[in-house]
């Protein structure tokens, strides 16, 4: 299919998944507004409907909790096809919109800046309204999720990489006693071999039940945590988002001192993510152990503004071993599973962040190669949620919002990269 037809198909997917003010990631499997999916959607919408792009971000931030946290799911309208839905989280008295109790990688400030840069005059009033909310959200991360200069997660869903090997040891240490019976809905939409296991889900739900019991009060959640893993996804994404928020502060004539101090903290902390081979990985903070896993999140260092020769060599190896890089778990690693969610598949959105970072830092050949390979993957295999890195086989949900969005904003030969 030619690029013009793919552009049209991508726009149609965003329209299809539009529920009026917010976009679902895909019909059926994910029937609510997801945090980072939505920010990608805004970036995609900006290529053909700037007003709708701003609306997406504004709806997302309308769910912000008084603490500053922006939930990972906003349950705008009930849908029994998803578990765990609004009734499970126990958050009804906390935020302005029914929601989950955890957050997700904060890409929103970066995409707000990108949407603004596409049409600055139109964007100024929107960015002025969003700025204090984004600042408050970033402050929440720096207050409640910072340890040794790294950002940690309290639940695998917070990283967005639900079943990544980075969490294996920390998850194995949890005994999900008393979790009780529940019915998963995801495996009714997608082949179970592409999803997390029952052992994973028992622990996901057990962690949600703990949060509910503690009323999601940050100080209480912080005491004797059963799961606390520093996550390169969020450390790197937040560092980049701080830089973009700083640029927004400049634009608005606001002081950026606090933001600059956060940048300094995370720049130093990012070094603590380096595992034995010098590459970036998760750190189990309860055992002070680097996980050692090379994931696609390991390669977000350029996106965060950190150059690294070790990672460039690892990327070359990834280009050599995967037909469609970058796999979420290296294809040569033990436990690689090319179809199982974050244990091997390639995610076009991660490629976008990695590729933009590479190009921003002058590694144009690598960045452009990744962009072209991602474009070929989508052109040959469609707008899937994720893909097998060796065969390109599409996996997970289809007609996926964020894959369509990054096609429009980055991968398509017609994309205007802002
Ligand atoms: C799910 O339900 O699979 C999501 O990843 C949780 O955010």
PDB file of N, CA, C and O in Angstrom, residues 190-263:
ATOM      1  N   UNK A 190      -7.865 -11.127  22.864  1.00  0.00           N
ATOM      2  CA  UNK A 190      -6.569 -11.379  22.223  1.00  0.00           C
ATOM      3  C   UNK A 190      -6.088 -12.772  22.636  1.00  0.00           C
ATOM      4  O   UNK A 190      -6.343 -13.203  23.764  1.00  0.00           O
ATOM      5  N   UNK A 191      -5.377 -13.460  21.752  1.00  0.00           N
ATOM      6  CA  UNK A 191      -4.835 -14.783  22.062  1.00  0.00           C
ATOM      7  C   UNK A 191      -3.994 -14.718  23.353  1.00  0.00           C
ATOM      8  O   UNK A 191      -3.097 -13.880  23.465  1.00  0.00           O
ATOM      9  N   UNK A 192      -4.278 -15.611  24.315  1.00  0.00           N
ATOM     10  CA  UNK A 192      -3.550 -15.579  25.590  1.00  0.00           C
ATOM     11  C   UNK A 192      -2.026 -15.652  25.438  1.00  0.00           C
ATOM     12  O   UNK A 192      -1.291 -15.148  26.290  1.00  0.00           O
ATOM     13  N   UNK A 193      -1.540 -16.259  24.343  1.00  0.00           N
ATOM     14  CA  UNK A 193      -0.081 -16.359  24.173  1.00  0.00           C
ATOM     15  C   UNK A 193       0.569 -14.996  23.912  1.00  0.00           C
ATOM     16  O   UNK A 193       1.785 -14.871  23.932  1.00  0.00           O
ATOM     17  N   UNK A 194      -0.261 -13.981  23.655  1.00  0.00           N
ATOM     18  CA  UNK A 194       0.273 -12.630  23.414  1.00  0.00           C
ATOM     19  C   UNK A 194       0.131 -11.738  24.656  1.00  0.00           C
ATOM     20  O   UNK A 194       0.396 -10.536  24.590  1.00  0.00           O
ATOM     21  N   UNK A 195      -0.346 -12.312  25.749  1.00  0.00           N
ATOM     22  CA  UNK A 195      -0.664 -11.503  26.933  1.00  0.00           C
ATOM     23  C   UNK A 195       0.120 -11.995  28.161  1.00  0.00           C
ATOM     24  O   UNK A 195       0.687 -13.084  28.142  1.00  0.00           O
ATOM     25  N   UNK A 196       0.108 -11.226  29.245  1.00  0.00           N
ATOM     26  CA  UNK A 196       0.737 -11.690  30.490  1.00  0.00           C
ATOM     27  C   UNK A 196       0.080 -12.969  31.000  1.00  0.00           C
ATOM     28  O   UNK A 196      -1.054 -13.292  30.622  1.00  0.00           O
ATOM     29  N   UNK A 197       0.794 -13.680  31.869  1.00  0.00           N
ATOM     30  CA  UNK A 197       0.292 -14.960  32.387  1.00  0.00           C
ATOM     31  C   UNK A 197      -0.648 -14.733  33.577  1.00  0.00           C
ATOM     32  O   UNK A 197      -0.773 -13.620  34.084  1.00  0.00           O
ATOM     33  N   UNK A 198      -1.261 -15.836  34.047  1.00  0.00           N
ATOM     34  CA  UNK A 198      -2.124 -15.750  35.240  1.00  0.00           C
ATOM     35  C   UNK A 198      -1.290 -15.358  36.465  1.00  0.00           C
ATOM     36  O   UNK A 198      -1.744 -14.581  37.310  1.00  0.00           O
ATOM     37  N   UNK A 199      -0.069 -15.899  36.562  1.00  0.00           N
ATOM     38  CA  UNK A 199       0.799 -15.534  37.703  1.00  0.00           C
ATOM     39  C   UNK A 199       1.041 -14.024  37.710  1.00  0.00           C
ATOM     40  O   UNK A 199       1.036 -13.380  38.767  1.00  0.00           O
ATOM     41  N   UNK A 200       1.249 -13.439  36.528  1.00  0.00           N
ATOM     42  CA  UNK A 200       1.402 -11.972  36.446  1.00  0.00           C
ATOM     43  C   UNK A 200       0.128 -11.289  36.939  1.00  0.00           C
ATOM     44  O   UNK A 200       0.181 -10.373  37.764  1.00  0.00           O
ATOM     45  N   UNK A 201      -1.006 -11.729  36.411  1.00  0.00           N
ATOM     46  CA  UNK A 201      -2.276 -11.056  36.737  1.00  0.00           C
ATOM     47  C   UNK A 201      -2.611 -11.152  38.223  1.00  0.00           C
ATOM     48  O   UNK A 201      -3.113 -10.191  38.807  1.00  0.00           O
ATOM     49  N   UNK A 202      -2.321 -12.306  38.836  1.00  0.00           N
ATOM     50  CA  UNK A 202      -2.581 -12.427  40.281  1.00  0.00           C
ATOM     51  C   UNK A 202      -1.850 -11.314  41.032  1.00  0.00           C
ATOM     52  O   UNK A 202      -2.395 -10.709  41.958  1.00  0.00           O
ATOM     53  N   UNK A 203      -0.628 -11.060  40.627  1.00  0.00           N
ATOM     54  CA  UNK A 203       0.167 -10.028  41.318  1.00  0.00           C
ATOM     55  C   UNK A 203      -0.291  -8.623  40.931  1.00  0.00           C
ATOM     56  O   UNK A 203      -0.325  -7.710  41.767  1.00  0.00           O
ATOM     57  N   UNK A 204      -0.657  -8.416  39.657  1.00  0.00           N
ATOM     58  CA  UNK A 204      -1.186  -7.091  39.264  1.00  0.00           C
ATOM     59  C   UNK A 204      -2.397  -6.743  40.134  1.00  0.00           C
ATOM     60  O   UNK A 204      -2.516  -5.619  40.655  1.00  0.00           O
ATOM     61  N   UNK A 205      -3.306  -7.714  40.266  1.00  0.00           N
ATOM     62  CA  UNK A 205      -4.552  -7.447  40.982  1.00  0.00           C
ATOM     63  C   UNK A 205      -4.294  -7.329  42.489  1.00  0.00           C
ATOM     64  O   UNK A 205      -4.863  -6.474  43.166  1.00  0.00           O
ATOM     65  N   UNK A 206      -3.385  -8.144  42.988  1.00  0.00           N
ATOM     66  CA  UNK A 206      -3.024  -8.071  44.415  1.00  0.00           C
ATOM     67  C   UNK A 206      -2.469  -6.671  44.741  1.00  0.00           C
ATOM     68  O   UNK A 206      -2.809  -6.090  45.772  1.00  0.00           O
ATOM     69  N   UNK A 207      -1.639  -6.130  43.850  1.00  0.00           N
ATOM     70  CA  UNK A 207      -1.096  -4.782  44.073  1.00  0.00           C
ATOM     71  C   UNK A 207      -2.209  -3.721  44.010  1.00  0.00           C
ATOM     72  O   UNK A 207      -2.189  -2.746  44.764  1.00  0.00           O
ATOM     73  N   UNK A 208      -3.178  -3.907  43.123  1.00  0.00           N
ATOM     74  CA  UNK A 208      -4.316  -2.970  43.060  1.00  0.00           C
ATOM     75  C   UNK A 208      -5.109  -3.055  44.364  1.00  0.00           C
ATOM     76  O   UNK A 208      -5.498  -2.024  44.943  1.00  0.00           O
ATOM     77  N   UNK A 209      -5.317  -4.285  44.861  1.00  0.00           N
ATOM     78  CA  UNK A 209      -6.082  -4.442  46.119  1.00  0.00           C
ATOM     79  C   UNK A 209      -5.350  -3.765  47.283  1.00  0.00           C
ATOM     80  O   UNK A 209      -5.981  -3.156  48.151  1.00  0.00           O
ATOM     81  N   UNK A 210      -4.035  -3.855  47.292  1.00  0.00           N
ATOM     82  CA  UNK A 210      -3.273  -3.170  48.355  1.00  0.00           C
ATOM     83  C   UNK A 210      -3.482  -1.661  48.275  1.00  0.00           C
ATOM     84  O   UNK A 210      -3.740  -1.000  49.274  1.00  0.00           O
ATOM     85  N   UNK A 211      -3.371  -1.114  47.048  1.00  0.00           N
ATOM     86  CA  UNK A 211      -3.562   0.333  46.873  1.00  0.00           C
ATOM     87  C   UNK A 211      -4.950   0.770  47.332  1.00  0.00           C
ATOM     88  O   UNK A 211      -5.108   1.782  48.017  1.00  0.00           O
ATOM     89  N   UNK A 212      -5.923  -0.029  46.980  1.00  0.00           N
ATOM     90  CA  UNK A 212      -7.310   0.293  47.362  1.00  0.00           C
ATOM     91  C   UNK A 212      -7.444   0.309  48.893  1.00  0.00           C
ATOM     92  O   UNK A 212      -8.041   1.221  49.472  1.00  0.00           O
ATOM     93  N   UNK A 213      -6.859  -0.708  49.537  1.00  0.00           N
ATOM     94  CA  UNK A 213      -6.907  -0.797  51.003  1.00  0.00           C
ATOM     95  C   UNK A 213      -6.292   0.444  51.644  1.00  0.00           C
ATOM     96  O   UNK A 213      -6.764   0.946  52.654  1.00  0.00           O
ATOM     97  N   UNK A 214      -5.238   0.966  51.027  1.00  0.00           N
ATOM     98  CA  UNK A 214      -4.528   2.126  51.590  1.00  0.00           C
ATOM     99  C   UNK A 214      -5.100   3.443  51.077  1.00  0.00           C
ATOM    100  O   UNK A 214      -4.541   4.512  51.336  1.00  0.00           O
ATOM    101  N   UNK A 215      -6.200   3.373  50.365  1.00  0.00           N
ATOM    102  CA  UNK A 215      -6.833   4.602  49.858  1.00  0.00           C
ATOM    103  C   UNK A 215      -5.953   5.363  48.878  1.00  0.00           C
ATOM    104  O   UNK A 215      -6.161   6.561  48.661  1.00  0.00           O
ATOM    105  N   UNK A 216      -4.935   4.689  48.330  1.00  0.00           N
ATOM    106  CA  UNK A 216      -4.013   5.307  47.369  1.00  0.00           C
ATOM    107  C   UNK A 216      -3.319   6.548  47.938  1.00  0.00           C
ATOM    108  O   UNK A 216      -2.891   7.436  47.191  1.00  0.00           O
ATOM    109  N   UNK A 217      -3.203   6.610  49.285  1.00  0.00           N
ATOM    110  CA  UNK A 217      -2.502   7.747  49.919  1.00  0.00           C
ATOM    111  C   UNK A 217      -1.000   7.530  49.725  1.00  0.00           C
ATOM    112  O   UNK A 217      -0.456   6.504  50.164  1.00  0.00           O
ATOM    113  N   UNK A 218      -0.335   8.475  49.092  1.00  0.00           N
ATOM    114  CA  UNK A 218       1.060   8.264  48.693  1.00  0.00           C
ATOM    115  C   UNK A 218       1.958   7.880  49.872  1.00  0.00           C
ATOM    116  O   UNK A 218       2.755   6.952  49.771  1.00  0.00           O
ATOM    117  N   UNK A 219       1.806   8.608  50.996  1.00  0.00           N
ATOM    118  CA  UNK A 219       2.683   8.346  52.145  1.00  0.00           C
ATOM    119  C   UNK A 219       2.462   6.934  52.680  1.00  0.00           C
ATOM    120  O   UNK A 219       3.417   6.259  53.095  1.00  0.00           O
ATOM    121  N   UNK A 220       1.235   6.469  52.654  1.00  0.00           N
ATOM    122  CA  UNK A 220       0.949   5.114  53.142  1.00  0.00           C
ATOM    123  C   UNK A 220       1.442   4.056  52.154  1.00  0.00           C
ATOM    124  O   UNK A 220       1.964   3.012  52.537  1.00  0.00           O
ATOM    125  N   UNK A 221       1.278   4.348  50.866  1.00  0.00           N
ATOM    126  CA  UNK A 221       1.743   3.423  49.820  1.00  0.00           C
ATOM    127  C   UNK A 221       3.268   3.226  49.907  1.00  0.00           C
ATOM    128  O   UNK A 221       3.803   2.199  49.513  1.00  0.00           O
ATOM    129  N   UNK A 222       3.928   4.261  50.403  1.00  0.00           N
ATOM    130  CA  UNK A 222       5.390   4.297  50.449  1.00  0.00           C
ATOM    131  C   UNK A 222       5.971   3.455  51.597  1.00  0.00           C
ATOM    132  O   UNK A 222       7.156   3.152  51.598  1.00  0.00           O
ATOM    133  N   UNK A 223       5.111   3.099  52.555  1.00  0.00           N
ATOM    134  CA  UNK A 223       5.604   2.330  53.714  1.00  0.00           C
ATOM    135  C   UNK A 223       5.607   0.833  53.392  1.00  0.00           C
ATOM    136  O   UNK A 223       4.611   0.303  52.904  1.00  0.00           O
ATOM    137  N   UNK A 224       6.730   0.156  53.667  1.00  0.00           N
ATOM    138  CA  UNK A 224       6.875  -1.284  53.390  1.00  0.00           C
ATOM    139  C   UNK A 224       6.345  -1.673  52.018  1.00  0.00           C
ATOM    140  O   UNK A 224       5.490  -2.567  51.897  1.00  0.00           O
ATOM    141  N   UNK A 225       6.813  -1.050  50.968  1.00  0.00           N
ATOM    142  CA  UNK A 225       6.272  -1.370  49.641  1.00  0.00           C
ATOM    143  C   UNK A 225       6.645  -2.790  49.221  1.00  0.00           C
ATOM    144  O   UNK A 225       7.790  -3.208  49.397  1.00  0.00           O
ATOM    145  N   UNK A 226       5.711  -3.539  48.660  1.00  0.00           N
ATOM    146  CA  UNK A 226       6.025  -4.890  48.202  1.00  0.00           C
ATOM    147  C   UNK A 226       6.706  -4.910  46.832  1.00  0.00           C
ATOM    148  O   UNK A 226       7.264  -5.928  46.419  1.00  0.00           O
ATOM    149  N   UNK A 227       6.643  -3.775  46.131  1.00  0.00           N
ATOM    150  CA  UNK A 227       7.185  -3.716  44.766  1.00  0.00           C
ATOM    151  C   UNK A 227       7.708  -2.299  44.542  1.00  0.00           C
ATOM    152  O   UNK A 227       6.955  -1.322  44.670  1.00  0.00           O
ATOM    153  N   UNK A 228       8.974  -2.193  44.235  1.00  0.00           N
ATOM    154  CA  UNK A 228       9.584  -0.868  44.040  1.00  0.00           C
ATOM    155  C   UNK A 228      10.780  -1.049  43.102  1.00  0.00           C
ATOM    156  O   UNK A 228      11.853  -1.444  43.532  1.00  0.00           O
ATOM    157  N   UNK A 229      10.561  -0.787  41.827  1.00  0.00           N
ATOM    158  CA  UNK A 229      11.616  -0.995  40.833  1.00  0.00           C
ATOM    159  C   UNK A 229      11.862   0.302  40.072  1.00  0.00           C
ATOM    160  O   UNK A 229      10.927   0.896  39.519  1.00  0.00           O
ATOM    161  N   UNK A 230      13.115   0.764  40.080  1.00  0.00           N
ATOM    162  CA  UNK A 230      13.466   1.954  39.307  1.00  0.00           C
ATOM    163  C   UNK A 230      13.411   1.587  37.823  1.00  0.00           C
ATOM    164  O   UNK A 230      13.953   0.550  37.411  1.00  0.00           O
ATOM    165  N   UNK A 231      12.746   2.443  37.061  1.00  0.00           N
ATOM    166  CA  UNK A 231      12.371   2.072  35.694  1.00  0.00           C
ATOM    167  C   UNK A 231      12.985   3.048  34.675  1.00  0.00           C
ATOM    168  O   UNK A 231      12.678   4.235  34.715  1.00  0.00           O
ATOM    169  N   UNK A 232      13.836   2.525  33.768  1.00  0.00           N
ATOM    170  CA  UNK A 232      14.432   3.428  32.776  1.00  0.00           C
ATOM    171  C   UNK A 232      13.382   4.102  31.891  1.00  0.00           C
ATOM    172  O   UNK A 232      13.608   5.218  31.411  1.00  0.00           O
ATOM    173  N   UNK A 233      12.239   3.445  31.666  1.00  0.00           N
ATOM    174  CA  UNK A 233      11.197   4.086  30.829  1.00  0.00           C
ATOM    175  C   UNK A 233      10.830   5.446  31.422  1.00  0.00           C
ATOM    176  O   UNK A 233      10.852   6.466  30.734  1.00  0.00           O
ATOM    177  N   UNK A 234      10.488   5.437  32.704  1.00  0.00           N
ATOM    178  CA  UNK A 234       9.992   6.692  33.283  1.00  0.00           C
ATOM    179  C   UNK A 234      11.139   7.652  33.587  1.00  0.00           C
ATOM    180  O   UNK A 234      11.012   8.853  33.369  1.00  0.00           O
ATOM    181  N   UNK A 235      12.271   7.149  34.062  1.00  0.00           N
ATOM    182  CA  UNK A 235      13.382   8.080  34.328  1.00  0.00           C
ATOM    183  C   UNK A 235      13.728   8.855  33.051  1.00  0.00           C
ATOM    184  O   UNK A 235      13.822  10.092  33.059  1.00  0.00           O
ATOM    185  N   UNK A 236      13.883   8.128  31.937  1.00  0.00           N
ATOM    186  CA  UNK A 236      14.290   8.801  30.692  1.00  0.00           C
ATOM    187  C   UNK A 236      13.157   9.678  30.130  1.00  0.00           C
ATOM    188  O   UNK A 236      13.396  10.796  29.668  1.00  0.00           O
ATOM    189  N   UNK A 237      11.946   9.154  30.163  1.00  0.00           N
ATOM    190  CA  UNK A 237      10.825   9.932  29.589  1.00  0.00           C
ATOM    191  C   UNK A 237      10.566  11.182  30.412  1.00  0.00           C
ATOM    192  O   UNK A 237      10.315  12.266  29.870  1.00  0.00           O
ATOM    193  N   UNK A 238      10.676  11.067  31.743  1.00  0.00           N
ATOM    194  CA  UNK A 238      10.442  12.251  32.578  1.00  0.00           C
ATOM    195  C   UNK A 238      11.558  13.278  32.394  1.00  0.00           C
ATOM    196  O   UNK A 238      11.303  14.484  32.357  1.00  0.00           O
ATOM    197  N   UNK A 239      12.789  12.792  32.237  1.00  0.00           N
ATOM    198  CA  UNK A 239      13.897  13.718  32.007  1.00  0.00           C
ATOM    199  C   UNK A 239      13.651  14.520  30.720  1.00  0.00           C
ATOM    200  O   UNK A 239      13.779  15.747  30.692  1.00  0.00           O
ATOM    201  N   UNK A 240      13.251  13.817  29.663  1.00  0.00           N
ATOM    202  CA  UNK A 240      12.935  14.513  28.408  1.00  0.00           C
ATOM    203  C   UNK A 240      11.741  15.475  28.605  1.00  0.00           C
ATOM    204  O   UNK A 240      11.735  16.612  28.108  1.00  0.00           O
ATOM    205  N   UNK A 241      10.750  14.996  29.349  1.00  0.00           N
ATOM    206  CA  UNK A 241       9.552  15.814  29.559  1.00  0.00           C
ATOM    207  C   UNK A 241       9.892  17.058  30.380  1.00  0.00           C
ATOM    208  O   UNK A 241       9.343  18.142  30.140  1.00  0.00           O
ATOM    209  N   UNK A 242      10.812  16.930  31.350  1.00  0.00           N
ATOM    210  CA  UNK A 242      11.259  18.117  32.100  1.00  0.00           C
ATOM    211  C   UNK A 242      11.893  19.129  31.143  1.00  0.00           C
ATOM    212  O   UNK A 242      11.667  20.332  31.246  1.00  0.00           O
ATOM    213  N   UNK A 243      12.736  18.627  30.234  1.00  0.00           N
ATOM    214  CA  UNK A 243      13.400  19.549  29.298  1.00  0.00           C
ATOM    215  C   UNK A 243      12.353  20.272  28.450  1.00  0.00           C
ATOM    216  O   UNK A 243      12.438  21.484  28.216  1.00  0.00           O
ATOM    217  N   UNK A 244      11.345  19.523  27.982  1.00  0.00           N
ATOM    218  CA  UNK A 244      10.309  20.145  27.148  1.00  0.00           C
ATOM    219  C   UNK A 244       9.434  21.090  27.980  1.00  0.00           C
ATOM    220  O   UNK A 244       9.013  22.140  27.493  1.00  0.00           O
ATOM    221  N   UNK A 245       9.200  20.719  29.237  1.00  0.00           N
ATOM    222  CA  UNK A 245       8.422  21.606  30.108  1.00  0.00           C
ATOM    223  C   UNK A 245       9.211  22.893  30.383  1.00  0.00           C
ATOM    224  O   UNK A 245       8.629  23.983  30.461  1.00  0.00           O
ATOM    225  N   UNK A 246      10.529  22.753  30.503  1.00  0.00           N
ATOM    226  CA  UNK A 246      11.379  23.932  30.679  1.00  0.00           C
ATOM    227  C   UNK A 246      11.266  24.875  29.483  1.00  0.00           C
ATOM    228  O   UNK A 246      11.188  26.101  29.638  1.00  0.00           O
ATOM    229  N   UNK A 247      11.228  24.295  28.291  1.00  0.00           N
ATOM    230  CA  UNK A 247      11.082  25.118  27.076  1.00  0.00           C
ATOM    231  C   UNK A 247       9.712  25.811  27.074  1.00  0.00           C
ATOM    232  O   UNK A 247       9.594  26.968  26.653  1.00  0.00           O
ATOM    233  N   UNK A 248       8.692  25.103  27.564  1.00  0.00           N
ATOM    234  CA  UNK A 248       7.358  25.711  27.641  1.00  0.00           C
ATOM    235  C   UNK A 248       7.384  26.867  28.655  1.00  0.00           C
ATOM    236  O   UNK A 248       6.820  27.940  28.415  1.00  0.00           O
ATOM    237  N   UNK A 249       8.061  26.662  29.787  1.00  0.00           N
ATOM    238  CA  UNK A 249       8.179  27.727  30.802  1.00  0.00           C
ATOM    239  C   UNK A 249       8.824  28.968  30.184  1.00  0.00           C
ATOM    240  O   UNK A 249       8.360  30.098  30.393  1.00  0.00           O
ATOM    241  N   UNK A 250       9.882  28.754  29.398  1.00  0.00           N
ATOM    242  CA  UNK A 250      10.554  29.881  28.724  1.00  0.00           C
ATOM    243  C   UNK A 250       9.573  30.632  27.837  1.00  0.00           C
ATOM    244  O   UNK A 250       9.502  31.869  27.847  1.00  0.00           O
ATOM    245  N   UNK A 251       8.818  29.848  27.098  1.00  0.00           N
ATOM    246  CA  UNK A 251       7.842  30.416  26.152  1.00  0.00           C
ATOM    247  C   UNK A 251       6.811  31.292  26.869  1.00  0.00           C
ATOM    248  O   UNK A 251       6.391  32.333  26.377  1.00  0.00           O
ATOM    249  N   UNK A 252       6.444  30.840  28.067  1.00  0.00           N
ATOM    250  CA  UNK A 252       5.400  31.537  28.821  1.00  0.00           C
ATOM    251  C   UNK A 252       5.975  32.596  29.761  1.00  0.00           C
ATOM    252  O   UNK A 252       5.230  33.281  30.464  1.00  0.00           O
ATOM    253  N   UNK A 253       7.300  32.702  29.787  1.00  0.00           N
ATOM    254  CA  UNK A 253       7.942  33.671  30.675  1.00  0.00           C
ATOM    255  C   UNK A 253       7.848  33.272  32.143  1.00  0.00           C
ATOM    256  O   UNK A 253       7.901  34.117  33.044  1.00  0.00           O
ATOM    257  N   UNK A 254       7.739  31.972  32.406  1.00  0.00           N
ATOM    258  CA  UNK A 254       7.678  31.477  33.791  1.00  0.00           C
ATOM    259  C   UNK A 254       9.090  31.110  34.268  1.00  0.00           C
ATOM    260  O   UNK A 254       9.945  30.765  33.458  1.00  0.00           O
ATOM    261  N   UNK A 255       9.285  31.125  35.581  1.00  0.00           N
ATOM    262  CA  UNK A 255      10.579  30.700  36.121  1.00  0.00           C
ATOM    263  C   UNK A 255      10.756  29.201  35.872  1.00  0.00           C
ATOM    264  O   UNK A 255       9.808  28.427  36.014  1.00  0.00           O
ATOM    265  N   UNK A 256      11.985  28.804  35.528  1.00  0.00           N
ATOM    266  CA  UNK A 256      12.216  27.381  35.294  1.00  0.00           C
ATOM    267  C   UNK A 256      13.204  26.792  36.297  1.00  0.00           C
ATOM    268  O   UNK A 256      13.750  25.704  36.083  1.00  0.00           O
ATOM    269  N   UNK A 257      13.420  27.510  37.415  1.00  0.00           N
ATOM    270  CA  UNK A 257      14.432  27.050  38.385  1.00  0.00           C
ATOM    271  C   UNK A 257      14.123  25.646  38.923  1.00  0.00           C
ATOM    272  O   UNK A 257      14.998  24.786  39.008  1.00  0.00           O
ATOM    273  N   UNK A 258      12.858  25.439  39.304  1.00  0.00           N
ATOM    274  CA  UNK A 258      12.495  24.139  39.872  1.00  0.00           C
ATOM    275  C   UNK A 258      12.701  23.025  38.824  1.00  0.00           C
ATOM    276  O   UNK A 258      13.258  21.967  39.118  1.00  0.00           O
ATOM    277  N   UNK A 259      12.286  23.318  37.603  1.00  0.00           N
ATOM    278  CA  UNK A 259      12.419  22.316  36.532  1.00  0.00           C
ATOM    279  C   UNK A 259      13.901  22.005  36.286  1.00  0.00           C
ATOM    280  O   UNK A 259      14.292  20.853  36.131  1.00  0.00           O
ATOM    281  N   UNK A 260      14.723  23.060  36.284  1.00  0.00           N
ATOM    282  CA  UNK A 260      16.162  22.837  36.058  1.00  0.00           C
ATOM    283  C   UNK A 260      16.768  21.964  37.154  1.00  0.00           C
ATOM    284  O   UNK A 260      17.634  21.129  36.884  1.00  0.00           O
ATOM    285  N   UNK A 261      16.295  22.158  38.388  1.00  0.00           N
ATOM    286  CA  UNK A 261      16.862  21.324  39.466  1.00  0.00           C
ATOM    287  C   UNK A 261      16.430  19.864  39.272  1.00  0.00           C
ATOM    288  O   UNK A 261      17.199  18.938  39.547  1.00  0.00           O
ATOM    289  N   UNK A 262      15.231  19.646  38.765  1.00  0.00           N
ATOM    290  CA  UNK A 262      14.794  18.259  38.483  1.00  0.00           C
ATOM    291  C   UNK A 262      15.655  17.647  37.379  1.00  0.00           C
ATOM    292  O   UNK A 262      16.009  16.462  37.438  1.00  0.00           O
ATOM    293  N   UNK A 263      15.972  18.465  36.360  1.00  0.00           N
ATOM    294  CA  UNK A 263      16.797  17.955  35.249  1.00  0.00           C
ATOM    295  C   UNK A 263      18.159  17.504  35.792  1.00  0.00           C
ATOM    296  O   UNK A 263      18.644  16.409  35.482  1.00  0.00           O
TER     297      UNK A 263
END
